[in-house]
Tab-separated table of C-alpha atoms and ligand atoms in Angstrom:
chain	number	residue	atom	x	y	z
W	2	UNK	CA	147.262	85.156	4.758
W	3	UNK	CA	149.539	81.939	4.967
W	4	UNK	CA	147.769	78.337	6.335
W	5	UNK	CA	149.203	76.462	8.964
W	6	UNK	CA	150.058	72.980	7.086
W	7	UNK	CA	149.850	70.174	9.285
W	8	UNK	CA	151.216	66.678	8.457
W	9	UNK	CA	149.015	63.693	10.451
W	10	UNK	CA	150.615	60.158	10.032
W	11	UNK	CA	147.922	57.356	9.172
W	12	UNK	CA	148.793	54.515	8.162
W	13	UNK	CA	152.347	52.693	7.463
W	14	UNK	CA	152.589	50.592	4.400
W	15	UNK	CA	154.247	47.245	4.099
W	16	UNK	CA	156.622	48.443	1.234
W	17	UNK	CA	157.833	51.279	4.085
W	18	UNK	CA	155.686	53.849	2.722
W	19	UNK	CA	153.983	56.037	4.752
W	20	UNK	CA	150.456	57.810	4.357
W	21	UNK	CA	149.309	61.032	5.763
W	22	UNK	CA	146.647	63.726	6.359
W	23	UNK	CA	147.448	67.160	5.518
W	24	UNK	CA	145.483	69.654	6.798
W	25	UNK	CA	145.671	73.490	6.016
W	26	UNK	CA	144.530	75.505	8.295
W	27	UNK	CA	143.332	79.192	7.991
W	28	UNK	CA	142.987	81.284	10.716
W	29	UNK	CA	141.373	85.008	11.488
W	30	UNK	CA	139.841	86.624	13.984
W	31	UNK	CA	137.621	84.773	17.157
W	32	UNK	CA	134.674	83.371	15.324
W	33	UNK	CA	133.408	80.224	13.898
W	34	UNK	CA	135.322	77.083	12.574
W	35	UNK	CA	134.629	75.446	9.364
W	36	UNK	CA	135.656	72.106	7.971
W	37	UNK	CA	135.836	70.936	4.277
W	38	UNK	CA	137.509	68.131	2.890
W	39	UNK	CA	137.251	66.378	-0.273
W	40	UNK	CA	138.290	62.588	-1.876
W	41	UNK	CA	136.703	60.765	0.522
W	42	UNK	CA	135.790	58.320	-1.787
W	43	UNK	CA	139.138	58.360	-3.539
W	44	UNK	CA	137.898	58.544	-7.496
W	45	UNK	CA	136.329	61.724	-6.771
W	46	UNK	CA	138.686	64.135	-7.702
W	47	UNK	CA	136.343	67.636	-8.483
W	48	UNK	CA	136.343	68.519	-4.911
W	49	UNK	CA	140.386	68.468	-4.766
W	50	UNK	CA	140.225	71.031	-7.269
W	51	UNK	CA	137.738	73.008	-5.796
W	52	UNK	CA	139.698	73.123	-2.402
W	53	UNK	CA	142.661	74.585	-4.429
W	54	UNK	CA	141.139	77.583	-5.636
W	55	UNK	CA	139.198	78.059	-2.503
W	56	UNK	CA	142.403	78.068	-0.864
W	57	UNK	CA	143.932	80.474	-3.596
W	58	UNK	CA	141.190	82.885	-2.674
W	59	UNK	CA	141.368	82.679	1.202
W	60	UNK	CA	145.468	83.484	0.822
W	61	UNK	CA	144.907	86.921	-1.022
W	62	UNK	CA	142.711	87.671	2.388
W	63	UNK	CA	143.986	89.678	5.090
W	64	UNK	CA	143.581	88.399	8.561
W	65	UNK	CA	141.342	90.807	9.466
W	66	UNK	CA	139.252	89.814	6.529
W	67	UNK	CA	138.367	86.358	7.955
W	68	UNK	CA	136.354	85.918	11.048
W	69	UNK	CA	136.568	82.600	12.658
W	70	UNK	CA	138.825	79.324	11.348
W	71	UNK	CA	138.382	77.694	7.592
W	72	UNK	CA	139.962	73.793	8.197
W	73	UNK	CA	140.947	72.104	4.503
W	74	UNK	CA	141.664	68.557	4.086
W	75	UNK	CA	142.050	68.290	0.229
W	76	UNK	CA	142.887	64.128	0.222
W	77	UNK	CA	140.958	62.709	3.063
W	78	UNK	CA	141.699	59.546	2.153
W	79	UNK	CA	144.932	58.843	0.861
W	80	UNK	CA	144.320	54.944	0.889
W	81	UNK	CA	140.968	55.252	-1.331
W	82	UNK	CA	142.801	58.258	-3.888
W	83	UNK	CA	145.728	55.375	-4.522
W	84	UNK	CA	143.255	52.869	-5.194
W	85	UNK	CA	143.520	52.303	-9.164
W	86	UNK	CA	142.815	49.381	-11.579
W	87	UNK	CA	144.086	50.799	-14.972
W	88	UNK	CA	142.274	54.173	-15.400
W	89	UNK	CA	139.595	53.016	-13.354
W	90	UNK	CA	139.365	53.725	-10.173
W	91	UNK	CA	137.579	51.640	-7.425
W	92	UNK	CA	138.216	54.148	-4.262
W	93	UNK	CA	134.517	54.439	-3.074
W	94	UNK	CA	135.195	50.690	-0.860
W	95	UNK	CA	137.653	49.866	1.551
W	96	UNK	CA	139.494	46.589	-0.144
W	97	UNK	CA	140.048	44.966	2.574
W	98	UNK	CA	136.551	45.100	4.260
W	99	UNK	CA	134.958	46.147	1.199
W	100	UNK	CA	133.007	49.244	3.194
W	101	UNK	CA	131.696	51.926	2.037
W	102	UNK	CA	134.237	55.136	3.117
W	103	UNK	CA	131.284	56.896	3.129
W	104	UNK	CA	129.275	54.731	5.865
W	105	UNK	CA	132.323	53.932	8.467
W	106	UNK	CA	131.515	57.204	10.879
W	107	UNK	CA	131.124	57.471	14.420
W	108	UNK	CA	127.892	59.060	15.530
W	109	UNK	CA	127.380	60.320	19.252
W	110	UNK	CA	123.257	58.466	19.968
W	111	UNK	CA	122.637	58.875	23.346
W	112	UNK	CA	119.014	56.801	24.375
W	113	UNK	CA	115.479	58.776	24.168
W	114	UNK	CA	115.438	59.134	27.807
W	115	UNK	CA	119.194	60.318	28.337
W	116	UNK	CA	118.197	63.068	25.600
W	117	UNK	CA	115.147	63.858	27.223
W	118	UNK	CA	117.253	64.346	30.926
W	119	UNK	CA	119.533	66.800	29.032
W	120	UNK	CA	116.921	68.854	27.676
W	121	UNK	CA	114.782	69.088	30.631
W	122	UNK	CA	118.434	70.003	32.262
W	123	UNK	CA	118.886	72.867	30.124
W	124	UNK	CA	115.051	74.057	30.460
W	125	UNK	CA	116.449	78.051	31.711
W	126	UNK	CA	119.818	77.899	29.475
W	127	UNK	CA	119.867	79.843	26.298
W	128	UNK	CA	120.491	78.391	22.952
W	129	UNK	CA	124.034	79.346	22.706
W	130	UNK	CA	124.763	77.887	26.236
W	131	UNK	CA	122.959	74.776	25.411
W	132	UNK	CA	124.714	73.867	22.294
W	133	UNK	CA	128.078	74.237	24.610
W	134	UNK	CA	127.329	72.047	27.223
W	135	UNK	CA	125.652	69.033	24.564
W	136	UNK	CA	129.244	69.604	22.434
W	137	UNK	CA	131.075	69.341	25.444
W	138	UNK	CA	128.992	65.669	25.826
W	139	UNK	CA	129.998	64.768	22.335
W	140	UNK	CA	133.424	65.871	23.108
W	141	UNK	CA	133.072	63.545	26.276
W	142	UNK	CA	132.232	60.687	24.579
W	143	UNK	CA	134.495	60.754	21.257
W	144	UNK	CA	137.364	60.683	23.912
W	145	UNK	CA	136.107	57.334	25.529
W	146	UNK	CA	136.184	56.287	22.028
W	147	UNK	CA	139.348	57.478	21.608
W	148	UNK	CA	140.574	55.583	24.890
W	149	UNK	CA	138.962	52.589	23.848
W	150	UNK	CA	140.816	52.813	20.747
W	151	UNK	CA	144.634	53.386	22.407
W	152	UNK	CA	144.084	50.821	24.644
W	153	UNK	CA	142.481	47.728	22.873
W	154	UNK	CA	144.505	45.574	20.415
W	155	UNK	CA	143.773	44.402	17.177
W	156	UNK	CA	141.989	47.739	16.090
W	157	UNK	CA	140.933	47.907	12.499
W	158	UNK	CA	142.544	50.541	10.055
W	159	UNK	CA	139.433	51.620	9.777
W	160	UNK	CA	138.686	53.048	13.135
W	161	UNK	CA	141.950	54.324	13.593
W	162	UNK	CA	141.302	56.235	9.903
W	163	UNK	CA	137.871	57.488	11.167
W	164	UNK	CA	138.762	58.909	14.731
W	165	UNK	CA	141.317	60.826	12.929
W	166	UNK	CA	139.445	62.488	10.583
W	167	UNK	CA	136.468	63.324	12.958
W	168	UNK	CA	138.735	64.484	15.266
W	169	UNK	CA	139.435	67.696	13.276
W	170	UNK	CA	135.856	68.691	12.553
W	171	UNK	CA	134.221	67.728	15.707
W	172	UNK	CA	134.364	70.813	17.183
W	173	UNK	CA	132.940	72.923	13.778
W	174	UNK	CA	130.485	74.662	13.190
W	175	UNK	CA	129.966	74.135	9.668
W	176	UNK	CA	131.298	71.090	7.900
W	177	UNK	CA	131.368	70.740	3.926
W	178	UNK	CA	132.061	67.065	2.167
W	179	UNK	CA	132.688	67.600	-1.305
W	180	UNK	CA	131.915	64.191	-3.506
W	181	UNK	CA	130.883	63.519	-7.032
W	182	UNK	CA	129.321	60.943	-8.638
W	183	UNK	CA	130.924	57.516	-9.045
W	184	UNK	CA	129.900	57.665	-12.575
W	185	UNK	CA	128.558	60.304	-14.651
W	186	UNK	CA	126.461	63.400	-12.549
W	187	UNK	CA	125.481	66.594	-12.191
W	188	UNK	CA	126.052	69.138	-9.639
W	189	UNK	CA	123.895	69.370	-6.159
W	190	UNK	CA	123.658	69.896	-2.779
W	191	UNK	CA	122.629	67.399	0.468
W	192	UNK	CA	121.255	69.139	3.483
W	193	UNK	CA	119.411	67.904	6.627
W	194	UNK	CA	116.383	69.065	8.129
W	195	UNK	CA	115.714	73.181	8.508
W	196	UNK	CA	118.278	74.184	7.002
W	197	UNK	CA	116.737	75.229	3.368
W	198	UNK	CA	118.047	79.162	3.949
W	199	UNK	CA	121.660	77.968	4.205
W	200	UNK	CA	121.299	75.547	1.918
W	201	UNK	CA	120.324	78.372	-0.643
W	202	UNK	CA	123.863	80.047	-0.245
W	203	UNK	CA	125.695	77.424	-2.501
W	204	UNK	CA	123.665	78.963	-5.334
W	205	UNK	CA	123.433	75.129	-7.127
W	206	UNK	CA	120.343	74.809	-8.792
W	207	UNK	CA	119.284	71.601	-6.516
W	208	UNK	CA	119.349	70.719	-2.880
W	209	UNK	CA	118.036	67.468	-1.810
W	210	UNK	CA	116.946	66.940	1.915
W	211	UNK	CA	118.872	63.780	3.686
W	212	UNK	CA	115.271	62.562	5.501
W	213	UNK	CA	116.004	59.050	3.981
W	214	UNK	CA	119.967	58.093	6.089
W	215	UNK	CA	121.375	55.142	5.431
W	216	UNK	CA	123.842	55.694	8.372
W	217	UNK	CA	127.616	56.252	9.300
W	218	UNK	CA	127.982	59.134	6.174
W	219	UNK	CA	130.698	61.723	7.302
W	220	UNK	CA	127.292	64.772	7.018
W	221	UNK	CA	125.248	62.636	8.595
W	222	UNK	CA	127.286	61.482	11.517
W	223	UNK	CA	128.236	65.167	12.522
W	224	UNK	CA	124.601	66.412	12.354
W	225	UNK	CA	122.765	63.339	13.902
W	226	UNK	CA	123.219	64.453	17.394
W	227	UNK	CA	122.116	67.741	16.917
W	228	UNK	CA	118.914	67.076	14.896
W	229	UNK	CA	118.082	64.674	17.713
W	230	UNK	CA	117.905	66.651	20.457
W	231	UNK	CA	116.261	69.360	18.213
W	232	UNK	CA	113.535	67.159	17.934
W	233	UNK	CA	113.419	66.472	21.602
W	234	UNK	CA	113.226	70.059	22.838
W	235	UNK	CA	110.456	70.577	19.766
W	236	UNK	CA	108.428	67.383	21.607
W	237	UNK	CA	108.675	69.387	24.766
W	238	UNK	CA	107.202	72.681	23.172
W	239	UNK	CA	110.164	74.574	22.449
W	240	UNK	CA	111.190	74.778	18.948
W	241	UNK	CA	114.730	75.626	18.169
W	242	UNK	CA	117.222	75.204	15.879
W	243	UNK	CA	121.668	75.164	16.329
W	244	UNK	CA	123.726	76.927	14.197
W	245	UNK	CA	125.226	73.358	13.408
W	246	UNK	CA	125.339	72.608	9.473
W	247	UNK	CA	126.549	69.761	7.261
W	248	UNK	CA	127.018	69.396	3.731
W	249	UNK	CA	128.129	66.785	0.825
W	250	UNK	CA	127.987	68.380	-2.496
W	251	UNK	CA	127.891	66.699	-5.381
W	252	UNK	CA	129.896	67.851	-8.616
W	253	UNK	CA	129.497	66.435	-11.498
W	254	UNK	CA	131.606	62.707	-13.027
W	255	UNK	CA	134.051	60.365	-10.991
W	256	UNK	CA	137.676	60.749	-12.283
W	257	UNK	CA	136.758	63.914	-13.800
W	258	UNK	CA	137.352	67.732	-12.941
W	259	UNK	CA	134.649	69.204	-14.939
W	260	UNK	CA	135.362	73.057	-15.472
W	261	UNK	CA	131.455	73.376	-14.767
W	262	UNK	CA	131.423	71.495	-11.249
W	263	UNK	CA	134.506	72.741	-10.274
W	264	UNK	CA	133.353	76.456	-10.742
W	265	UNK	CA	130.038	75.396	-9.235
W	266	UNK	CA	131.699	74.260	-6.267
W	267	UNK	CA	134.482	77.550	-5.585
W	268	UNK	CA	131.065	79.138	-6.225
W	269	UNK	CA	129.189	77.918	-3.809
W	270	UNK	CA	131.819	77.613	-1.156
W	271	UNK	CA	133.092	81.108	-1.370
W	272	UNK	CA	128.972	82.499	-1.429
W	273	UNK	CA	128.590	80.016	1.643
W	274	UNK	CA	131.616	81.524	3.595
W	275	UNK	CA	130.412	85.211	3.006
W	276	UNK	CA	126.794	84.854	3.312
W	277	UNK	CA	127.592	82.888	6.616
W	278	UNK	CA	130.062	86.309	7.726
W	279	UNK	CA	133.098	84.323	7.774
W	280	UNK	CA	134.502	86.067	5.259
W	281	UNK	CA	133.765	89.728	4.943
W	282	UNK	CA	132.686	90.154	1.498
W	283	UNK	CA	129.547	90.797	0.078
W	284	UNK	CA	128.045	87.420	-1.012
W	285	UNK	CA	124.749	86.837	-3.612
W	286	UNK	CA	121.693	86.066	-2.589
W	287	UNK	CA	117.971	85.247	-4.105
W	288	UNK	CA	119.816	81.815	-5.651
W	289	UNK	CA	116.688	79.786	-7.180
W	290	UNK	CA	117.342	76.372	-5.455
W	291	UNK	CA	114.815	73.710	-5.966
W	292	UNK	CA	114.471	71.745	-3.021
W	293	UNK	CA	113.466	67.831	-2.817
W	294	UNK	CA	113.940	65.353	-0.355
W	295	UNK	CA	115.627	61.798	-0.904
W	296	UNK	CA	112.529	59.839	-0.780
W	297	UNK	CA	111.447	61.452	-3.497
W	298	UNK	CA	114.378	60.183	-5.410
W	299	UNK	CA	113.666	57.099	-8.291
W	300	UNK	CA	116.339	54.528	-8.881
W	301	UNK	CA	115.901	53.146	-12.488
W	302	UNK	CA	117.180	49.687	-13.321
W	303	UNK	CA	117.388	48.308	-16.499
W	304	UNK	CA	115.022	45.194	-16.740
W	305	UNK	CA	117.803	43.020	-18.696
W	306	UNK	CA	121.859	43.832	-19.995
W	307	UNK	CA	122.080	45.479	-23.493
W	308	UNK	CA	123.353	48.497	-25.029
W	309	UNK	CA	121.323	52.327	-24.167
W	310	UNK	CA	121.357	54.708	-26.784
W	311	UNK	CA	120.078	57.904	-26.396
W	312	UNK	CA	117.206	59.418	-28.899
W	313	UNK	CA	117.060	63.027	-27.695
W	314	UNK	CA	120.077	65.478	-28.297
W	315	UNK	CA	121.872	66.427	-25.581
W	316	UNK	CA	121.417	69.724	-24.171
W	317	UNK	CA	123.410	72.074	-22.234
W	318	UNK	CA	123.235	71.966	-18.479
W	319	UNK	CA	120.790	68.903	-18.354
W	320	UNK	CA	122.185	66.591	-14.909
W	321	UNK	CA	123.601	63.489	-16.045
W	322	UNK	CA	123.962	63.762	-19.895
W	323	UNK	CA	126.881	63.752	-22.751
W	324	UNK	CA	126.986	65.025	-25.639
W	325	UNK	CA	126.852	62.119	-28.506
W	326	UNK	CA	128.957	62.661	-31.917
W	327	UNK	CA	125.532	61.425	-33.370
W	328	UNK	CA	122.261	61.139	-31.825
W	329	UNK	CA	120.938	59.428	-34.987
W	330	UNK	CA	122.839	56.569	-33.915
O	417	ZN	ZN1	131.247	60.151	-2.865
């Protein structure tokens, strides 16, 4: 099975250049649409690699093998990936408003009360026709954005660069954000609230719960809406959950394509896709994923600037450590 490549024009540079989105788009039979993209912050490269096997693998399927629509963006964004100082690469901020890429998304928030109107609204529907009629209100109101956006001057890059790239996942079902560390890492999952049995299908060893947002992330901004009014129907006695999921996973060093994280990563994709019966293979289960939640997580600072040595040896498979020539030194 062949993608449909599409070419999506973004931005036009001053030496005549010209930088695009390509997307690659697989499609099987009627079913459920997934989304995964990777170099979003543009000095994470693992996830580019990871999208080119997963893409190897999805070609040797037949048609018939694939039920529903897998969406790949390998280079998200092309302006952070060309960002370079020597080897170095500073692609995680815009440079020239110095924003995080990973905190400029849109997010659909209507108020407390407008949720609470909805829900009440949809008191008889069933969970299927619910979720349809709120998408069709996010689908409302990203085109006013998009209005707002075609007919005001002066628009930022960055809004242009954001209602682009939301446009082509904001009708999934499933959307995957692959990222590494911007330094040295190991290899983990985010997920969002509920969603612990999915989260298990990536077979990585961690998954940390997003219950601490900092706001605007790609996941997040996708999910928000959905959790919300969750929550709402859940205040009014009925508990229920979408099939809506969102994912960043984490794989390993910035600038790096670690054969572990990579594999980790085509691992967990391909286990994701089957266990989730868009692809009809027989995917692994009973993965031993450890969950935690991001409050749990401790920042460590150093207390002044000097030189850290390790004094334990490195072993295998520990998050976040190299191997030293010496650890006597
Ligand atoms: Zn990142």
């Amino acid at each position: 099975m062949l993608p449909t490549i599409t070419t999506i024009p973004l931005q036009h540079l001053a030496s005549g250049d010209r930088l695009f989105l390509q997307l690659y788009q697989f499609t099987g039979q009627l079913g459920k649409k997934v989304y995964i993209q990777s170099n979003l912050h543009g000095g994470e490269l693992a996830g580019n690699a990871v999208i080119h096997q997963v893409m190897e693998w999805l070609g040797k399927l037949e048609p018939e093998q694939l039920f529903g629509e897998v969406w790949l963006v390998p280079v998200c964004n092309p302006v952070g990936v060309n960002q370079r100082s020597h080897h170095y690469s500073p692609g995680r901020f815009n440079p020239y408003d110095g924003e995080n890429w990973n905190r400029i998304f849109w997010t659909y928030e209507p108020s407390p009360e407008e949720l609470v109107e909805f829900a009440k609204s949809c008191e008889s529907y069933s969970l299927a026709d619910i979720q349809q009629r709120y998408r069709q209100q996010i689908r409302e109101a990203f085109e006013q954005l998009g209005e707002e956006l075609h007919t005001q001057a002066g628009v930022p890059y960055t809004e242009r660069y954001r209602y682009q790239l939301q446009s082509l996942c904001l009708d999934a079902d499933y959307v995957i954000d692959l990222h590494t560390s911007s330094d040295q890492g190991g290899d983990f999952l985010f997920y969002f609230q509920g969603r612990e049995s999915s989260a298990a299908m990536f077979l990585l060893e961690t998954a940390v719960l997003l219950d601490d947002q900092d706001g605007g992330a790609f996941d997040e901004a996708f999910i928000k809406p959905w959790l919300a009014l969750e929550e709402c129907f859940g205040e009014m006695g009925r508990s229920l959950q979408f099939d809506i999921e969102a994912w960043t996973l984490e794989l390993g060093t910035g600038m790096q394509l670690q054969p572990n994280s990579v594999q980790n990563g085509v691992r967990g994709i391909k286990n994701y896709l089957m266990q989730q019966g868009i692809v009809a293979e027989a995917g692994m289960s009973g993965a031993t994923t450890q969950f935690a939640s991001r409050k749990q997580l401790k920042r460590y600072y150093a207390p002044m600037g000097g030189m850290i040595q390790r004094q334990l040896p490195w072993q295998s498979g520990a998050i976040g450590t190299t191997p030293l020539p010496n650890p006597q030194l």
